[in-house]
Amino acid sequence: MSALASSRGREGGLRELVRSIVQRDILRSCAGKCRGWMVLVLDEQASRVLTPVLGMYDLMEERVTLVESLEKRRQPFPEMDCIYVSAAADRSVRAICADWKGRADAPYADAHVFFLSRLDDQQLAMVGATSELAARLKTLSELSLDFLALESQAFDLGAPGSFALGGAPGAPEAAAAKKLATVLATLGEGRPCVRYRAGNARARAFGDAVLGELRALDLDDATKDAATVLVLDRLDDALTPLVHEYSYQALLQDVLDVEGDCRDRVSYAKQTKGGEARDFAMLNEKDALWVEMRHEHVARVVNQLRARTSDFLDHNRGAARLHQGKGSELTLGDMANALQAMPEFQAATAALNKHMSVAHEALGKFHGAGLLELSNLEQSLATGRDEADQTVRPKDVFDEVCDELRKHAKKPSAGHALRLLACYVVARAGRPAAAERE
C-alpha cells in the first residue's frame, strides 16, 4: 500500500516520521524518567515495526543496552528500567503481566509499557489487575504504529491474511481496519474522506470500520484539507498483480532471493579472489542509489549504472587501463569486476559495485528463464494488442500461451508460467471462446 506523506509529515516521509515518533515518544521519553541504562523488550510485531527504522547504534545513543524478545525467557535486570513495546494483542499483554505477576523480586527497576495500537477494556483491566506491575509502572501509552513503514511513501499492514476471498467481512478485516487507522493517525489524518466503488458492500464496510477506529482514537480534526483513502477491491482488477513489471524493484522481487519483513535483503553472486561467492545486499532507505532507482524501468537503471561506472573508470587513470580498447562493449558483469579489482577505490564505489552485481544477476536470470517473451505475452493478454499495436486474435494468443506453458512446465520458472496461465484465465474472464476450446 502507498501513503503520500502530507505537508504535516517530515521531509523523509512516512519512514522518517515513524523513526522520529519512536525516538521522541518512546526512547527519549523513557530516558528522561530514569538515570541509567535500559532494556528494550519487543514482541514479534513490535520487532517488525521498529527494526526497519532503528539500528543498534540508534538505540545505544538513547541508553538502550539490550534488546530482547517478549516471547522468550529472559534474565532479570533489577537495576535497569525496562521498555516494553508490543502489539495490543491478548497474548502479548499476558506475557508482559506474567513477567511481574507473583514475583517476590521485581525483574526490572521500573516498567515503561507502550502498545502499537489502542487497548480494549479487557486488556487494560489485565494490566491494572497485575499489582506488581502497576506498582512499578512509570509509563503506559497507546501509540499509532501498528504497521510496517517499508519506504518513505509505502507501508504494509503486516497481515497478509486479513482479507478473505469471499463471504462477509470478519475479524481479520476488522483488525486490518484498526491497523490502517494507525497509519492515518500517524500521518495526522484523523478525518479522511473514504471513497470506494458504488455498490461494493465489502469496500464500504471496510471504509466504515476504518472511520470507526479513527473516531475511537478521538484525534484532533482541525486540519483544513482531508486526505482521501481509496478502498479498492482486487476483484475490480485481478490482472495487475499477476503481470510481470519492468521496474528495478519488481524485477529483483521476481527473480532473486529476497528476504526480510520489508523484503529488503537480497542474495546475489559476488566475484572474489577465491571465485564466485554468495553475498547479501540490504536495499533500503539508507542506500541512496536504491532510493533513486528502485521505481525506474530496469532498462533505464542499466543505462544509468553503465554511464556512472564508465564515467568513474574514465576519470581514474589506473582504472582506465582495465577497459582500454573495450569502450562501450563492457557488460554489467565486466564493470562490476573492474570495480572490484581496484581496492583503493572500493570505499567510493561500494554502492555502485553492489548494484552492478545485483542488476547483472537479475538480468541474467530474467533472460535465462525466458521471461521477456512470457511478459510480452502477458501484455498482449492484458491489452488485447501485440508489440506492433495490432489487435490479437484470441486463437493465436491461446496457442502462444500453450507454447509458453510447455516450455516452462518442468523448469524452475514454472511459477512464472503459472502466473501466465492465471493472466489468461483472468483476461478471458474464465470463459474461453469456442475457437480456443477446439
Coordinates of C-alpha atoms in Angstrom, one line a residue:
M1 CA 0.0 0.0 0.0
S2 CA 1.2 3.5 -0.5
A3 CA 0.9 6.6 1.6
L4 CA 1.7 10.1 0.3
A5 CA 3.1 11.9 3.3
S6 CA 1.2 15.1 3.8
S7 CA 2.8 18.5 4.3
R8 CA 2.3 17.9 8.1
G9 CA 4.8 15.0 7.8
R10 CA 8.5 15.2 8.0
E11 CA 10.8 15.6 5.0
G12 CA 11.8 11.9 5.0
G13 CA 8.3 10.8 4.5
L14 CA 6.5 8.0 6.5
R15 CA 9.6 6.0 7.4
E16 CA 11.3 9.0 8.9
L17 CA 8.1 10.1 10.7
V18 CA 7.9 6.7 12.4
R19 CA 11.6 6.9 13.3
S20 CA 11.1 10.3 14.9
I21 CA 8.0 9.1 16.9
V22 CA 9.9 6.1 18.3
Q23 CA 12.8 8.2 19.3
R24 CA 10.8 11.1 20.8
D25 CA 7.8 9.3 22.4
I26 CA 9.4 6.1 23.4
L27 CA 13.2 6.2 23.9
R28 CA 13.8 9.8 24.9
S29 CA 10.6 10.0 26.9
C30 CA 11.8 7.0 29.0
A31 CA 15.4 8.2 29.2
G32 CA 14.1 11.3 30.8
K33 CA 12.5 9.3 33.6
C34 CA 15.5 7.2 34.6
R35 CA 19.2 7.8 35.0
G36 CA 20.8 4.5 33.9
W37 CA 20.8 2.1 31.0
M38 CA 17.6 0.5 29.9
V39 CA 16.4 -2.8 28.5
L40 CA 14.1 -2.9 25.4
V41 CA 11.7 -5.8 25.2
L42 CA 9.7 -6.3 21.9
D43 CA 7.1 -8.8 20.9
E44 CA 7.2 -10.2 17.4
Q45 CA 5.0 -7.5 15.8
A46 CA 6.9 -4.6 17.5
S47 CA 10.2 -6.0 16.4
R48 CA 8.9 -6.0 12.8
V49 CA 7.8 -2.4 13.2
L50 CA 10.9 -1.0 14.9
T51 CA 13.8 -2.9 13.2
P52 CA 13.5 -1.3 9.8
V53 CA 13.7 2.3 11.2
L54 CA 16.2 1.9 14.1
G55 CA 19.6 0.3 14.3
M56 CA 21.5 -0.8 17.4
Y57 CA 23.6 2.3 17.2
D58 CA 20.5 4.5 17.4
L59 CA 19.3 2.5 20.5
M60 CA 22.7 2.8 22.2
E61 CA 22.5 6.6 21.7
E62 CA 19.3 6.6 23.7
R63 CA 20.9 4.5 26.5
V64 CA 19.3 1.1 25.5
T65 CA 21.9 -1.5 26.2
L66 CA 20.0 -4.7 25.4
V67 CA 17.1 -5.7 23.1
E68 CA 15.2 -8.9 24.0
S69 CA 12.2 -10.9 22.8
L70 CA 9.0 -10.8 24.8
E71 CA 8.2 -14.4 23.7
K72 CA 11.4 -15.8 25.1
R73 CA 12.6 -16.4 28.7
R74 CA 14.8 -13.5 29.9
Q75 CA 17.3 -12.8 32.6
P76 CA 16.0 -10.3 35.2
F77 CA 17.8 -6.9 35.4
P78 CA 16.5 -5.4 38.6
E79 CA 19.0 -2.4 38.4
M80 CA 17.7 -1.3 34.9
D81 CA 14.4 0.1 33.7
C82 CA 12.5 -1.9 31.0
I83 CA 10.8 -0.5 28.0
Y84 CA 8.1 -2.9 26.6
V85 CA 6.8 -2.3 23.1
S86 CA 4.2 -4.7 21.8
A87 CA 1.0 -5.2 19.8
A88 CA -2.3 -4.7 21.5
A89 CA -2.8 -8.5 21.5
D90 CA -4.0 -10.6 24.3
R91 CA -1.0 -12.9 24.2
S92 CA 1.4 -10.0 24.4
V93 CA -0.5 -8.3 27.2
R94 CA -0.5 -11.6 29.2
A95 CA 3.2 -12.1 28.6
I96 CA 4.0 -8.6 29.9
C97 CA 1.9 -9.2 33.0
A98 CA 3.5 -12.7 33.5
D99 CA 6.9 -11.0 33.9
W100 CA 5.8 -9.4 37.1
K101 CA 2.9 -11.5 38.5
G102 CA 3.6 -13.4 41.7
R103 CA 7.2 -12.4 41.8
A104 CA 8.8 -11.5 45.2
D105 CA 11.6 -9.7 43.4
A106 CA 10.9 -7.2 40.6
P107 CA 12.5 -8.3 37.3
Y108 CA 13.3 -4.7 36.4
A109 CA 13.6 -1.4 38.3
D110 CA 10.6 0.2 36.6
A111 CA 8.4 -0.5 33.6
H112 CA 7.5 1.6 30.7
V113 CA 4.8 -0.1 28.5
F114 CA 3.9 1.0 25.0
F115 CA 1.3 -0.6 22.8
L116 CA 1.3 -0.2 19.0
S117 CA -2.5 0.5 18.9
R118 CA -5.4 1.0 21.2
L119 CA -6.1 -1.5 24.0
D120 CA -9.6 -2.8 24.6
D121 CA -11.1 -2.6 28.1
Q122 CA -10.3 -6.2 29.0
Q123 CA -6.7 -5.8 28.1
L124 CA -6.4 -2.6 30.1
A125 CA -8.0 -4.3 33.1
M126 CA -5.5 -7.1 32.8
V127 CA -2.6 -4.7 33.2
G128 CA -4.3 -2.9 36.1
A129 CA -5.0 -6.2 37.9
T130 CA -1.3 -7.1 37.9
S131 CA -0.4 -5.2 41.1
E132 CA 3.3 -6.0 40.9
L133 CA 3.4 -4.3 37.5
A134 CA 1.2 -1.5 38.5
A135 CA 3.4 -0.6 41.4
R136 CA 6.5 -0.1 39.1
L137 CA 4.6 1.3 36.1
K138 CA 6.1 4.6 35.1
T139 CA 4.6 4.8 31.6
L140 CA 1.6 3.3 29.9
S141 CA 1.0 4.6 26.4
E142 CA -1.0 3.7 23.3
L143 CA 0.8 4.5 20.1
S144 CA -0.5 4.5 16.5
L145 CA 2.3 2.5 14.9
D146 CA 0.8 -0.9 14.1
F147 CA 2.2 -1.1 10.5
L148 CA 5.5 -1.5 8.7
A149 CA 7.0 1.6 7.2
L150 CA 8.6 0.0 4.1
E151 CA 9.6 3.2 2.3
S152 CA 9.1 6.9 2.6
Q153 CA 5.8 6.6 0.8
A154 CA 4.8 3.0 1.2
F155 CA 3.7 0.8 4.0
D156 CA 2.4 -2.7 4.8
L157 CA -0.1 -3.7 7.4
G158 CA 1.9 -6.9 8.0
A159 CA -1.2 -9.1 7.9
P160 CA -1.3 -10.9 4.5
G161 CA -4.4 -13.0 5.5
S162 CA -6.5 -10.0 6.5
F163 CA -8.8 -10.1 3.5
A164 CA -10.9 -13.2 2.8
L165 CA -11.5 -14.3 -0.8
G166 CA -15.3 -14.3 -0.3
G167 CA -18.1 -14.0 2.2
A168 CA -18.9 -11.3 4.7
P169 CA -16.1 -9.2 6.3
G170 CA -14.9 -10.8 9.5
A171 CA -12.4 -10.3 12.4
P172 CA -9.3 -10.3 10.1
E173 CA -10.7 -7.4 8.1
A174 CA -11.6 -5.6 11.3
A175 CA -8.0 -6.0 12.5
A176 CA -6.7 -4.6 9.2
A177 CA -9.1 -1.6 9.6
K178 CA -7.6 -0.9 13.0
K179 CA -4.0 -1.1 11.6
L180 CA -4.9 1.3 8.7
A181 CA -6.3 3.7 11.2
T182 CA -2.9 3.8 13.0
V183 CA -1.3 4.8 9.6
L184 CA -3.7 7.6 9.1
A185 CA -3.3 8.8 12.8
T186 CA 0.5 8.8 12.3
L187 CA 0.1 10.9 9.2
G188 CA -2.1 13.3 11.1
E189 CA -5.2 12.4 9.1
G190 CA -7.9 11.9 11.7
R191 CA -10.9 12.6 9.4
P192 CA -10.2 11.4 5.9
C193 CA -12.6 11.1 3.0
V194 CA -13.1 7.4 2.2
R195 CA -14.0 6.5 -1.4
Y196 CA -14.9 3.2 -3.0
R197 CA -16.8 1.8 -6.0
A198 CA -20.5 2.3 -5.7
G199 CA -22.3 -0.9 -4.8
N200 CA -19.3 -2.7 -3.3
A201 CA -20.6 -3.6 0.1
R202 CA -17.3 -5.1 1.3
A203 CA -15.4 -2.0 0.5
R204 CA -18.0 0.2 2.2
A205 CA -17.9 -2.0 5.3
F206 CA -14.1 -1.8 5.5
G207 CA -14.2 2.0 5.0
D208 CA -16.8 2.4 7.7
A209 CA -14.6 0.3 10.0
V210 CA -11.6 2.5 9.4
L211 CA -13.6 5.6 10.2
G212 CA -15.0 3.9 13.4
E213 CA -11.4 3.2 14.6
L214 CA -10.4 6.8 13.9
R215 CA -13.4 8.1 15.9
A216 CA -12.4 5.8 18.8
L217 CA -8.9 7.4 18.8
D218 CA -10.5 10.8 19.3
L219 CA -8.0 12.6 17.2
D220 CA -7.8 16.3 16.6
D221 CA -9.5 17.0 13.2
A222 CA -8.6 20.7 12.8
T223 CA -6.8 20.1 9.5
K224 CA -8.1 22.1 6.6
D225 CA -7.7 19.5 3.8
A226 CA -8.8 16.0 4.5
A227 CA -6.9 13.1 3.0
T228 CA -8.6 10.7 0.6
V229 CA -8.5 7.0 1.2
L230 CA -9.3 4.8 -1.8
V231 CA -10.6 1.4 -0.9
L232 CA -10.1 -0.9 -4.0
D233 CA -11.4 -4.4 -4.2
R234 CA -9.0 -6.7 -6.0
L235 CA -12.0 -8.2 -7.9
D236 CA -12.1 -4.9 -9.8
D237 CA -8.6 -5.6 -11.2
A238 CA -7.3 -9.1 -10.7
L239 CA -4.8 -8.8 -13.6
T240 CA -2.4 -6.2 -12.4
P241 CA -0.7 -8.2 -9.6
L242 CA -0.1 -11.1 -12.0
V243 CA 1.6 -9.3 -14.8
H244 CA 5.4 -9.0 -14.6
E245 CA 6.6 -5.4 -14.1
Y246 CA 9.8 -3.9 -15.5
S247 CA 10.8 -1.7 -12.6
Y248 CA 14.1 -2.4 -10.9
Q249 CA 12.5 -3.3 -7.6
A250 CA 9.9 -5.6 -9.2
L251 CA 12.5 -7.4 -11.3
L252 CA 14.6 -8.2 -8.2
Q253 CA 11.5 -9.4 -6.3
D254 CA 10.6 -11.7 -9.3
V255 CA 13.9 -13.4 -10.0
L256 CA 16.3 -13.1 -6.9
D257 CA 16.1 -14.5 -3.4
V258 CA 14.6 -11.6 -1.3
E259 CA 14.2 -12.0 2.4
G260 CA 13.1 -9.9 5.5
D261 CA 9.8 -8.4 6.7
C262 CA 10.4 -5.4 4.5
R263 CA 11.6 -7.5 1.6
D264 CA 15.0 -5.7 1.5
R265 CA 17.6 -8.4 2.0
V266 CA 18.7 -9.6 -1.5
S267 CA 21.0 -12.6 -2.2
Y268 CA 23.4 -12.3 -5.2
A269 CA 26.6 -13.7 -6.7
K270 CA 29.8 -11.8 -5.9
Q271 CA 33.2 -12.3 -7.5
T272 CA 36.1 -12.8 -5.0
K273 CA 39.7 -13.8 -5.3
G274 CA 38.7 -17.3 -4.5
G275 CA 36.0 -17.4 -7.1
E276 CA 32.2 -16.7 -7.0
A277 CA 30.5 -16.5 -3.6
R278 CA 27.1 -15.6 -2.4
D279 CA 26.6 -12.3 -0.7
F280 CA 23.7 -10.2 0.7
A281 CA 22.7 -6.6 -0.1
M282 CA 20.5 -4.5 2.1
L283 CA 18.3 -2.4 -0.3
N284 CA 16.6 0.1 1.9
E285 CA 16.3 3.8 2.6
K286 CA 20.0 4.0 3.6
D287 CA 21.0 3.2 0.1
A288 CA 20.8 6.4 -1.9
L289 CA 21.2 4.6 -5.3
W290 CA 18.4 2.2 -4.4
V291 CA 16.1 5.1 -3.4
E292 CA 16.9 6.9 -6.6
M293 CA 16.4 3.9 -9.0
R294 CA 14.1 1.3 -7.4
H295 CA 11.0 2.5 -9.3
E296 CA 12.7 3.2 -12.6
H297 CA 12.4 1.0 -15.6
V298 CA 15.1 -1.6 -15.5
A299 CA 16.5 -0.6 -18.9
R300 CA 17.0 2.9 -17.6
V301 CA 18.6 1.6 -14.5
V302 CA 21.1 -0.4 -16.5
N303 CA 21.9 2.6 -18.7
Q304 CA 22.5 4.8 -15.6
L305 CA 24.7 2.2 -13.9
R306 CA 26.7 1.7 -17.0
A307 CA 27.1 5.5 -17.6
R308 CA 28.2 6.2 -14.0
T309 CA 30.7 3.3 -14.0
S310 CA 32.1 4.3 -17.3
D311 CA 32.4 7.9 -16.0
F312 CA 34.3 6.7 -12.9
L313 CA 36.6 4.5 -14.9
D314 CA 37.3 7.2 -17.5
H315 CA 38.3 9.7 -14.7
N316 CA 40.7 7.4 -12.9
R317 CA 43.9 6.7 -14.7
G318 CA 44.6 3.3 -13.1
A319 CA 41.0 2.2 -13.8
A320 CA 41.1 3.3 -17.4
R321 CA 43.7 0.6 -18.2
L322 CA 41.2 -2.1 -17.1
H323 CA 38.9 -1.4 -20.1
Q324 CA 41.3 0.1 -22.6
G325 CA 40.1 -0.7 -26.1
K326 CA 36.7 -2.0 -25.0
G327 CA 34.8 1.2 -24.6
S328 CA 31.0 0.7 -24.5
E329 CA 31.4 -3.1 -25.0
L330 CA 31.8 -3.6 -21.3
T331 CA 28.9 -5.6 -19.8
L332 CA 27.5 -5.0 -16.3
G333 CA 29.5 -8.0 -15.2
D334 CA 32.7 -6.6 -16.7
M335 CA 32.1 -3.3 -15.0
A336 CA 31.4 -4.9 -11.6
N337 CA 34.6 -7.0 -11.9
A338 CA 36.6 -3.8 -12.9
L339 CA 35.4 -2.0 -9.8
Q340 CA 36.2 -5.0 -7.5
A341 CA 39.7 -5.1 -9.0
M342 CA 40.5 -1.7 -7.6
P343 CA 40.8 -2.0 -3.8
E344 CA 42.0 1.6 -3.5
F345 CA 38.6 2.7 -4.8
Q346 CA 36.3 0.2 -3.1
A347 CA 35.1 2.6 -0.4
A348 CA 34.0 5.1 -3.1
T349 CA 32.4 2.5 -5.4
A350 CA 30.9 0.1 -2.9
A351 CA 27.3 1.1 -3.6
L352 CA 27.8 1.3 -7.3
N353 CA 29.5 -2.1 -7.4
K354 CA 26.7 -3.7 -5.3
H355 CA 24.1 -2.6 -7.8
M356 CA 26.1 -3.5 -10.8
S357 CA 26.4 -7.1 -9.4
V358 CA 22.7 -7.3 -8.4
A359 CA 21.4 -5.9 -11.7
H360 CA 23.8 -8.2 -13.6
E361 CA 22.5 -11.3 -11.9
A362 CA 18.8 -10.3 -12.1
L363 CA 19.0 -9.6 -15.8
G364 CA 20.8 -12.9 -16.3
K365 CA 18.1 -14.8 -14.6
F366 CA 15.4 -12.8 -16.4
H367 CA 16.7 -13.7 -19.8
G368 CA 17.7 -17.2 -18.8
A369 CA 14.2 -18.0 -17.7
G370 CA 12.7 -16.6 -20.9
L371 CA 10.7 -14.0 -19.0
L372 CA 11.0 -11.4 -21.8
E373 CA 8.8 -13.5 -24.2
L374 CA 6.5 -14.5 -21.4
S375 CA 5.9 -11.0 -20.1
N376 CA 5.3 -9.7 -23.7
L377 CA 2.6 -12.3 -24.0
E378 CA 1.1 -11.1 -20.7
Q379 CA 0.9 -7.6 -22.1
S380 CA -1.0 -8.9 -25.1
L381 CA -3.4 -10.6 -22.8
A382 CA -3.9 -7.5 -20.7
T383 CA -4.3 -5.1 -23.6
G384 CA -5.6 -7.2 -26.4
R385 CA -2.8 -5.9 -28.7
D386 CA 0.6 -7.1 -29.7
E387 CA 4.0 -5.3 -29.9
A388 CA 3.1 -3.8 -33.3
D389 CA -0.1 -2.4 -31.7
Q390 CA -2.2 -4.8 -33.8
T391 CA -5.3 -6.4 -32.4
V392 CA -4.5 -10.0 -31.4
R393 CA -6.7 -13.0 -32.4
P394 CA -7.9 -15.0 -29.3
K395 CA -6.9 -18.3 -31.0
D396 CA -3.4 -17.0 -31.7
V397 CA -2.9 -15.9 -28.1
F398 CA -4.2 -19.2 -26.9
D399 CA -1.7 -21.1 -29.0
E400 CA 1.1 -18.8 -27.8
V401 CA 0.1 -19.4 -24.1
C402 CA 0.1 -23.1 -24.6
D403 CA 3.6 -23.0 -26.2
E404 CA 4.9 -21.0 -23.3
L405 CA 3.4 -23.3 -20.7
R406 CA 5.0 -26.3 -22.4
K407 CA 8.4 -24.6 -22.4
H408 CA 8.2 -23.7 -18.7
A409 CA 6.4 -26.8 -17.4
K410 CA 9.4 -28.6 -16.0
K411 CA 11.8 -25.6 -15.4
P412 CA 12.5 -23.6 -12.3
S413 CA 10.5 -20.9 -14.0
A414 CA 7.3 -22.9 -13.7
G415 CA 5.9 -20.4 -11.1
H416 CA 6.2 -17.7 -13.7
A417 CA 4.3 -19.9 -16.2
L418 CA 1.6 -20.3 -13.6
R419 CA 1.2 -16.6 -13.5
L420 CA 0.8 -16.5 -17.3
L421 CA -1.9 -19.1 -17.0
A422 CA -3.7 -17.1 -14.3
C423 CA -3.4 -14.0 -16.6
Y424 CA -5.0 -15.9 -19.4
V425 CA -7.9 -17.0 -17.2
V426 CA -8.5 -13.5 -15.9
A427 CA -8.1 -11.8 -19.3
R428 CA -10.7 -14.2 -20.8
A429 CA -13.0 -13.9 -17.8
G430 CA -12.7 -17.6 -17.2
R431 CA -14.7 -18.3 -20.5
P432 CA -12.5 -19.4 -23.5
A433 CA -14.1 -18.8 -26.9
A434 CA -15.4 -21.7 -28.9
A435 CA -12.4 -21.5 -31.3
E436 CA -10.0 -21.8 -28.3
R437 CA -11.8 -24.8 -26.8
E438 CA -11.4 -26.6 -30.1

